[in-house]
Structures are given as structure tokens and as C-alpha cells.
PDB file of N, CA and C in Angstrom:
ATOM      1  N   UNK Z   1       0.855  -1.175   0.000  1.00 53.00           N
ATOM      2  CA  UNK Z   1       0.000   0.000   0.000  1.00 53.00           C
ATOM      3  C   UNK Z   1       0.894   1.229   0.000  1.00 53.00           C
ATOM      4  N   UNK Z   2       0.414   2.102  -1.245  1.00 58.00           N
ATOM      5  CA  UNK Z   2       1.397   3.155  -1.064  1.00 58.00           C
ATOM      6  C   UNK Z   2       0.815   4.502   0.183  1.00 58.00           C
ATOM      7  N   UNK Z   3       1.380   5.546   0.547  1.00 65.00           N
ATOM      8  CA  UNK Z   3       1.214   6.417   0.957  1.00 65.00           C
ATOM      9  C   UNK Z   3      -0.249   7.288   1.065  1.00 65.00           C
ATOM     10  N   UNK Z   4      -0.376   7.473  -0.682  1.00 67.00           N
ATOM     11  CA  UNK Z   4      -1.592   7.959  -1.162  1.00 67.00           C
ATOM     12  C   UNK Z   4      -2.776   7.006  -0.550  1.00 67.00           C
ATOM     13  N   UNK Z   5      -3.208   5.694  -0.486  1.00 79.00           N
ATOM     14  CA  UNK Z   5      -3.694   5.422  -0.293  1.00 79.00           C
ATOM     15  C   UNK Z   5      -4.092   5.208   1.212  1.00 79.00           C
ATOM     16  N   UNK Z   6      -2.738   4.853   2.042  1.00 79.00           N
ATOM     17  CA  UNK Z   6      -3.254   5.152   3.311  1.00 79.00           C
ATOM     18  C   UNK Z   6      -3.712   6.403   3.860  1.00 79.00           C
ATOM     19  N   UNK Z   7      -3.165   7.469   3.493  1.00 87.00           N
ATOM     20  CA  UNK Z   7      -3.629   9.077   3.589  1.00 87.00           C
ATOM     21  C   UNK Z   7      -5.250   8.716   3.007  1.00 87.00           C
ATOM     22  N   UNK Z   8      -5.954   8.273   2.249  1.00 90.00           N
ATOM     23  CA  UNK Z   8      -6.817   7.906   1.907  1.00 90.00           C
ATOM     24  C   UNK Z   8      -7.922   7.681   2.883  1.00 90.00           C
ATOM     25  N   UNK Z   9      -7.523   6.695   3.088  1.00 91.00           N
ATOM     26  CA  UNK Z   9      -7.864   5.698   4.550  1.00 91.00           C
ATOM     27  C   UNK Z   9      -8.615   7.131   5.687  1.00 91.00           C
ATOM     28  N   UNK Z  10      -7.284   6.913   6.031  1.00 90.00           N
ATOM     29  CA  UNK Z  10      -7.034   8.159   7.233  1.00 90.00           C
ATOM     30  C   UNK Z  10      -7.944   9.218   6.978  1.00 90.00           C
ATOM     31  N   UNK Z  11      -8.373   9.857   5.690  1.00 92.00           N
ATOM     32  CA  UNK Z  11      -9.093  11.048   5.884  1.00 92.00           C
ATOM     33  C   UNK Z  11     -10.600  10.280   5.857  1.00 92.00           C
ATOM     34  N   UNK Z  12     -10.695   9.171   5.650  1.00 92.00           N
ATOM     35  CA  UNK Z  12     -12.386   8.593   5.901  1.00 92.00           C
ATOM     36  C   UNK Z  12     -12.212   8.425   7.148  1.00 92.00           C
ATOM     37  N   UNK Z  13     -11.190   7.918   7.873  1.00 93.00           N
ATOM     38  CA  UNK Z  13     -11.410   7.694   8.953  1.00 93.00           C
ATOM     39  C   UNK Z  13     -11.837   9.126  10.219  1.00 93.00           C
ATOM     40  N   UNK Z  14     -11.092   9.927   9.854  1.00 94.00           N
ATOM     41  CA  UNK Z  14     -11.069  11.341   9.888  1.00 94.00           C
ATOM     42  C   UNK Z  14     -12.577  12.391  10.196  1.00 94.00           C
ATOM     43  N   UNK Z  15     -12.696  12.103   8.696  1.00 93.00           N
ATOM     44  CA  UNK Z  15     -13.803  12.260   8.209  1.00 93.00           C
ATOM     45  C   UNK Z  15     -15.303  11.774   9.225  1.00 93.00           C
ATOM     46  N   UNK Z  16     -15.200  10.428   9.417  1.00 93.00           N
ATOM     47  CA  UNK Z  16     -16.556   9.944  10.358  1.00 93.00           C
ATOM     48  C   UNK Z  16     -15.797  10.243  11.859  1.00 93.00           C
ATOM     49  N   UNK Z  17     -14.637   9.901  12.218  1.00 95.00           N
ATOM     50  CA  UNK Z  17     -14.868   9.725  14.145  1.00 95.00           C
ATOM     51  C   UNK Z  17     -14.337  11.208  14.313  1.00 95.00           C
ATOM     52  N   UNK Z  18     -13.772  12.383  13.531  1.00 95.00           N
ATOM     53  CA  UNK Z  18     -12.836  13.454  13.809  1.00 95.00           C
ATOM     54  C   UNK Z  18     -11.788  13.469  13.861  1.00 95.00           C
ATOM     55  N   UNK Z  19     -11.401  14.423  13.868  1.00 93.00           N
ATOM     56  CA  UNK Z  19      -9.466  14.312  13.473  1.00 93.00           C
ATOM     57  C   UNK Z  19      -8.990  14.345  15.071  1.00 93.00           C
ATOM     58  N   UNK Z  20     -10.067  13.869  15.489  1.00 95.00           N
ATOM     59  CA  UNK Z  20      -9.279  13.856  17.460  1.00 95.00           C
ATOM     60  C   UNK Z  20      -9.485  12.140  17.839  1.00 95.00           C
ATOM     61  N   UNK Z  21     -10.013  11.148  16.592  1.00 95.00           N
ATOM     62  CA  UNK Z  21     -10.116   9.930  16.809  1.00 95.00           C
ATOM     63  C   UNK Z  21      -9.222   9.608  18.031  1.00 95.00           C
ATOM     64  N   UNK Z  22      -7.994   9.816  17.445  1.00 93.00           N
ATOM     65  CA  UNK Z  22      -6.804   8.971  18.403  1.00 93.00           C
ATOM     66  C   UNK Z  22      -6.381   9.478  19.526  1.00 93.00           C
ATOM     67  N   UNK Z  23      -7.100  10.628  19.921  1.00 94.00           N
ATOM     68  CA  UNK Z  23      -6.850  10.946  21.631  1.00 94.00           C
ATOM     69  C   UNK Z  23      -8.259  10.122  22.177  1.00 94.00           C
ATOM     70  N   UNK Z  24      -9.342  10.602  21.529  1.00 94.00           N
ATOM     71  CA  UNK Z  24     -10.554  10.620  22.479  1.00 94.00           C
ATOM     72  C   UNK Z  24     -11.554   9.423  22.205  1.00 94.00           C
ATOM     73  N   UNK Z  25     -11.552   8.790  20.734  1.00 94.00           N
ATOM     74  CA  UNK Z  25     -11.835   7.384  20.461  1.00 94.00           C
ATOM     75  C   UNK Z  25     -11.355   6.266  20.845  1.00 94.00           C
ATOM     76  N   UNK Z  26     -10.454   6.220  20.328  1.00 96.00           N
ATOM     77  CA  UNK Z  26      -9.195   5.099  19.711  1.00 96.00           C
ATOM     78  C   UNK Z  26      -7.741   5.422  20.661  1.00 96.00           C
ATOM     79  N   UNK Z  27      -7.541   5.815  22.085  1.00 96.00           N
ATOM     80  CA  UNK Z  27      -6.164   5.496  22.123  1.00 96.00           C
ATOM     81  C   UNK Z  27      -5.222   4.683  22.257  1.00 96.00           C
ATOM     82  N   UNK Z  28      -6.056   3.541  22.838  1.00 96.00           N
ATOM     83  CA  UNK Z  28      -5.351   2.486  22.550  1.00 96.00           C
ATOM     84  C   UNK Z  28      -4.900   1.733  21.472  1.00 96.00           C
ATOM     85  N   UNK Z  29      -5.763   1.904  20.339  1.00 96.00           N
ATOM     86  CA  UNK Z  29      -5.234   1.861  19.126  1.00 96.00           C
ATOM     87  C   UNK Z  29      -3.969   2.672  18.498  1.00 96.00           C
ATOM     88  N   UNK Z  30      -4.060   4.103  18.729  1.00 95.00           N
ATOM     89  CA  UNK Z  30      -3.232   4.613  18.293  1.00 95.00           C
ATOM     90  C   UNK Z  30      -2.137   4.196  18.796  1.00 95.00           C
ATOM     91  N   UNK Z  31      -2.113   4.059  20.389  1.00 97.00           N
ATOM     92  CA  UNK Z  31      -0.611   4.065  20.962  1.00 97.00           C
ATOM     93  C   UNK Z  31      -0.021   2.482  19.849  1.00 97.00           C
ATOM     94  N   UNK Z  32      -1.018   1.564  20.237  1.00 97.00           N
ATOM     95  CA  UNK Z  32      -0.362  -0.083  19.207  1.00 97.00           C
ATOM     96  C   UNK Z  32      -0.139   0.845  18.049  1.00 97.00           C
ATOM     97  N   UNK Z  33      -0.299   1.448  17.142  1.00 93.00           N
ATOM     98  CA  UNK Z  33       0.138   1.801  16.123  1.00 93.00           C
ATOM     99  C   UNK Z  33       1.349   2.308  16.328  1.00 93.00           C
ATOM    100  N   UNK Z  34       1.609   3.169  16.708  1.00 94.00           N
ATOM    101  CA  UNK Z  34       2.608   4.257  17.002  1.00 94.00           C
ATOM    102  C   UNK Z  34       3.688   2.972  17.461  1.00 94.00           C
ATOM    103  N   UNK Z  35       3.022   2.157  18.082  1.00 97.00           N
ATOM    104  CA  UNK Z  35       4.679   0.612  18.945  1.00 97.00           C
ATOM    105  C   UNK Z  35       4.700  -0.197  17.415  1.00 97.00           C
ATOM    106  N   UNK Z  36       3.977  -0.111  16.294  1.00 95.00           N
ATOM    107  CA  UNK Z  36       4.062  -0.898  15.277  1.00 95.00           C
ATOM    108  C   UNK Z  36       3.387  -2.621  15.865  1.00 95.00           C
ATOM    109  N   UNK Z  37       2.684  -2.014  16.849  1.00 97.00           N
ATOM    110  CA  UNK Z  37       1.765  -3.909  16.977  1.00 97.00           C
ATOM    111  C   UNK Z  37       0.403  -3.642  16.443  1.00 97.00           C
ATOM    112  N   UNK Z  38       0.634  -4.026  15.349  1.00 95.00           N
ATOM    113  CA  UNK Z  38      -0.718  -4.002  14.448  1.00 95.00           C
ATOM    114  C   UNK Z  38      -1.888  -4.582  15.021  1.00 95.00           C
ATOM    115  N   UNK Z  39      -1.529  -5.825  15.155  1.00 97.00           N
ATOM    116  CA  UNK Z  39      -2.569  -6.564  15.508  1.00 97.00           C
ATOM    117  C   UNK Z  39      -3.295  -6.359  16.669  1.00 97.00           C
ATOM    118  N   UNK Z  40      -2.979  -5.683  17.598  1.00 97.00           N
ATOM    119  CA  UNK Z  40      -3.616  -5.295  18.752  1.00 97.00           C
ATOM    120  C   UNK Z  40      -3.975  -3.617  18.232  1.00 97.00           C
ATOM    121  N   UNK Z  41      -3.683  -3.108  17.523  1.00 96.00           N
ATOM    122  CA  UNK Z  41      -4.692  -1.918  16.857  1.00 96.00           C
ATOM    123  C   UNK Z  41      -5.537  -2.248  16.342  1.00 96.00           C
ATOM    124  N   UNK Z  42      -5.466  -3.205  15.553  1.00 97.00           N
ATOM    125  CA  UNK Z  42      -7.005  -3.767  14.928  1.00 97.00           C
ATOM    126  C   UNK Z  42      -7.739  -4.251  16.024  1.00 97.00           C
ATOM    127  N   UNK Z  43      -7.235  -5.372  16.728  1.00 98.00           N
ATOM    128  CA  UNK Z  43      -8.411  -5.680  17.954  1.00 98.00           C
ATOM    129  C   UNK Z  43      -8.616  -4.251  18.755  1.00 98.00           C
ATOM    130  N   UNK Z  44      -7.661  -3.140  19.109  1.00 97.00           N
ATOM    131  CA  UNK Z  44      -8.718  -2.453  19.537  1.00 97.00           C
ATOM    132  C   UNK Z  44      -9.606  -1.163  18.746  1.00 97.00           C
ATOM    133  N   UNK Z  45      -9.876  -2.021  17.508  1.00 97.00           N
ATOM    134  CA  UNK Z  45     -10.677  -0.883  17.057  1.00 97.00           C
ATOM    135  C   UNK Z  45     -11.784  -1.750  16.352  1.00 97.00           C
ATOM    136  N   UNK Z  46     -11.727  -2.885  16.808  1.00 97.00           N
ATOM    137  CA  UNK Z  46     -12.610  -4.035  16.753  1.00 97.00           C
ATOM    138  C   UNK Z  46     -13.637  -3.879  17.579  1.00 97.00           C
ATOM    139  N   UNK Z  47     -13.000  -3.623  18.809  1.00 97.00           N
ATOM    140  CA  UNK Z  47     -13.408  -4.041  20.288  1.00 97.00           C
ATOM    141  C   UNK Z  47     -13.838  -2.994  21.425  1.00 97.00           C
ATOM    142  N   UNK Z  48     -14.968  -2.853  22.341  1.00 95.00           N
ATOM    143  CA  UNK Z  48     -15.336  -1.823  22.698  1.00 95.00           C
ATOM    144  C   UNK Z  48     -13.939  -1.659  23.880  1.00 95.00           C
ATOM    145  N   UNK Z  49     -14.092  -0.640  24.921  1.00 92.00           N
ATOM    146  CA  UNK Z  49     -12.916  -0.625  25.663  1.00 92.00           C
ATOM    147  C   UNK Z  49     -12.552  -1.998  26.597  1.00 92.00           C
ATOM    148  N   UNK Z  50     -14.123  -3.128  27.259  1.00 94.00           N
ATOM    149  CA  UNK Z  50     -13.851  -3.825  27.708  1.00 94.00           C
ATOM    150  C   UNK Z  50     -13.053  -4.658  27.324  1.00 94.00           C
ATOM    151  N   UNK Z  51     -13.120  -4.863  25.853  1.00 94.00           N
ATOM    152  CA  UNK Z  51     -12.910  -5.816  24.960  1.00 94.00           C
ATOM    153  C   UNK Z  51     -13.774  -7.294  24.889  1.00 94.00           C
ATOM    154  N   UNK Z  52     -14.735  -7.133  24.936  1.00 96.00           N
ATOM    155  CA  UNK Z  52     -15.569  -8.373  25.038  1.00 96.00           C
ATOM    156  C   UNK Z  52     -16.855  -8.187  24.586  1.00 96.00           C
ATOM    157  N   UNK Z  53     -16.927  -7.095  23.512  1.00 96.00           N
ATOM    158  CA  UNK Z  53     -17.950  -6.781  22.504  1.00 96.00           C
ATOM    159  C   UNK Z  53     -17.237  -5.766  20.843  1.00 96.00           C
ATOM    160  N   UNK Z  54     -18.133  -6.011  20.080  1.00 96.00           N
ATOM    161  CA  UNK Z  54     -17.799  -4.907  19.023  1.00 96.00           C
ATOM    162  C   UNK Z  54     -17.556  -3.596  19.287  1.00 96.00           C
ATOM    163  N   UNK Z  55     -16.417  -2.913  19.243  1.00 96.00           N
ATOM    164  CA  UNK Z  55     -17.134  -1.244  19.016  1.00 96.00           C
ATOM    165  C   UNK Z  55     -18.241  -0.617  18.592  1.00 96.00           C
ATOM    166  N   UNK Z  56     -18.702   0.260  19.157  1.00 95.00           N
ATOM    167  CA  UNK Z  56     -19.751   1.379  18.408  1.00 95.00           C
ATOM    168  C   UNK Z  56     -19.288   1.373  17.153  1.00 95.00           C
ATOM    169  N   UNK Z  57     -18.195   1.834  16.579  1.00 95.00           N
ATOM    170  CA  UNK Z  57     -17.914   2.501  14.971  1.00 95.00           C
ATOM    171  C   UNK Z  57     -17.949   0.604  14.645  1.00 95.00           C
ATOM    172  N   UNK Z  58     -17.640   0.000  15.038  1.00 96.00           N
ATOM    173  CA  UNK Z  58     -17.527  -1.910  14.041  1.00 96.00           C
ATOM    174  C   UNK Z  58     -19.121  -2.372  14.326  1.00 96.00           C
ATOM    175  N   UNK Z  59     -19.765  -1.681  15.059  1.00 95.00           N
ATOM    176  CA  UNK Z  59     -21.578  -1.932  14.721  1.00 95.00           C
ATOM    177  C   UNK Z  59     -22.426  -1.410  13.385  1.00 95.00           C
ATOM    178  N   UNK Z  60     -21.568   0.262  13.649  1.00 95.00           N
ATOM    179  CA  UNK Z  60     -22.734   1.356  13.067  1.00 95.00           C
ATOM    180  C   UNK Z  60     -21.532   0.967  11.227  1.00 95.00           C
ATOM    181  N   UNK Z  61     -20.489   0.653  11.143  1.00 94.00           N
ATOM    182  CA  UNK Z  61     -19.837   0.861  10.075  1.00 94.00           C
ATOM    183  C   UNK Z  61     -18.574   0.088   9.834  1.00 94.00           C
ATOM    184  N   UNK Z  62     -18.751  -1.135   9.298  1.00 95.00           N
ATOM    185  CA  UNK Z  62     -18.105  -2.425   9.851  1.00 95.00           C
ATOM    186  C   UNK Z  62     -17.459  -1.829   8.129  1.00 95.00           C
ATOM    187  N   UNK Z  63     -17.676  -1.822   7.436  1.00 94.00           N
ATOM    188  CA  UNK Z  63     -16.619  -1.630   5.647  1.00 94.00           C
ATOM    189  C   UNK Z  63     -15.715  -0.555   6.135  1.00 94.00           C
ATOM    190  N   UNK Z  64     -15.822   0.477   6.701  1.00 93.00           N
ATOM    191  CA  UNK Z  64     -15.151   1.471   7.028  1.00 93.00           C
ATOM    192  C   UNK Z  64     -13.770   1.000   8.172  1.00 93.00           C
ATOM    193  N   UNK Z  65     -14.299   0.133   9.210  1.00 95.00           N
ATOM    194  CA  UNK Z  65     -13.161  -0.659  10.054  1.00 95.00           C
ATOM    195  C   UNK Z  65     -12.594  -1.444   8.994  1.00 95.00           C
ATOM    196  N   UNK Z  66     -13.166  -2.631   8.108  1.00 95.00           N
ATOM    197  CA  UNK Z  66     -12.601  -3.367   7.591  1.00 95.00           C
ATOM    198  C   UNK Z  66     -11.869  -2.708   6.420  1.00 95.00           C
ATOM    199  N   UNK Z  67     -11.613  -1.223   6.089  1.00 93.00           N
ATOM    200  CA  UNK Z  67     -10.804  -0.544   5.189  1.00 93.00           C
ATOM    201  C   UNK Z  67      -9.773  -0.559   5.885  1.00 93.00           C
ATOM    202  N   UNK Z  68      -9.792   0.051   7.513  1.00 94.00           N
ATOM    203  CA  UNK Z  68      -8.799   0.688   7.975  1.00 94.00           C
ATOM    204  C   UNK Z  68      -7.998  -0.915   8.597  1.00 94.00           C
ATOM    205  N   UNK Z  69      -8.732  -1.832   8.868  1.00 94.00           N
ATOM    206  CA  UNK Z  69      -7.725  -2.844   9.168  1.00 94.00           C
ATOM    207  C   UNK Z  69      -6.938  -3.369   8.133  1.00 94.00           C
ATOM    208  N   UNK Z  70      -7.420  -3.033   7.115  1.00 93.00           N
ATOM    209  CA  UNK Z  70      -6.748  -3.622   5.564  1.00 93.00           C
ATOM    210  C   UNK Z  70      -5.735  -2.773   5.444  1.00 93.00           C
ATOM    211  N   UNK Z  71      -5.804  -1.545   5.624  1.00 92.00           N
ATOM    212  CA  UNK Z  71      -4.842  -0.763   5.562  1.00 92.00           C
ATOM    213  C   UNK Z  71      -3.976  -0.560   7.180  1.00 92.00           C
ATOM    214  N   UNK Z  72      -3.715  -0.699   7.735  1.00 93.00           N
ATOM    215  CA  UNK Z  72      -3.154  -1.572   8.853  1.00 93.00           C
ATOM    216  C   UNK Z  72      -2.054  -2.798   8.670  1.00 93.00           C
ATOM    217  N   UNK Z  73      -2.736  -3.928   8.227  1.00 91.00           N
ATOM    218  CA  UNK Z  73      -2.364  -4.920   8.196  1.00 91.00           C
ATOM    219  C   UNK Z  73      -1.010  -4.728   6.570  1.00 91.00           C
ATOM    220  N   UNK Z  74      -1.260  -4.022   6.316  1.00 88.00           N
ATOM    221  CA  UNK Z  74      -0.345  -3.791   4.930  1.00 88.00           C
ATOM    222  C   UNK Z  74       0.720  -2.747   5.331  1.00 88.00           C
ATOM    223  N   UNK Z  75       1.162  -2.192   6.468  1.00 85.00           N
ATOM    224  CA  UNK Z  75       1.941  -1.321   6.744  1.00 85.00           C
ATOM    225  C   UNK Z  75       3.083  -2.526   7.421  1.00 85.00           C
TER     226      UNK Z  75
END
């Protein structure tokens, strides 16, 4: 995946949760991103904070997660 396309990504993602996703949504995701452990960014953006249900955004907009884990999993 080149650049363009993850910038892609990122502004849908952007776009629906806000460009403050990764403080006030998602920080646990972000921080796994930022350590390069993918796979625990995807589970937590899978997963509500307990982790033992879906997220709100993987209920209301499951193609939109499954973009950003695709693009994830390719970095």
C-alpha cells in the first residue's frame, strides 16, 4: 500500500470519528500503532474498551473498520 492510499484511509477515517479519533476514540489503538503492533490496533478498534464486545464505529460501520484494518495490516 502506497502512501496515497493510506492518507486515503485516514481522511475517511477522519472524516466519520474526527481528526481527534486517536486521543478521544481510539487510544489504545493509536498508541499499538505508534509501537508498530498491528494486531492489537485492529483488535482495539474491533473491540469496545472492555474488549468483550464490538465497538460502536464496528456496529454502526463495519466496511469502514474493515478498510482501515486492511490498511493496517499492509503497513
Amino acid at each position: 500500500m502506497g502512501i496515497p492510499e493510506l492518507e486515503d484511509i485516514l481522511m475517511s477515517v477522519n472524516f466519520q470519528l474526527g481528526s481527534s479519533w486517536h486521543t478521544k476514540k481510539f487510544p489504545s489503538a493509536y498508541k499499538a500503532l505508534k509501537a508498530k503492533d498491528y494486531e492489537r490496533a485492529i483488535f482495539e478498534i474491533e473491540h469496545n474498551e472492555a474488549g468483550d464486545a464490538p465497538s460502536l464505529w464496528m456496529d454502526q460501520t463495519a466496511n469502514r473498520v474493515a478498510d482501515f484494518k486492511d490498511a493496517i495490516r499492509k503497513l
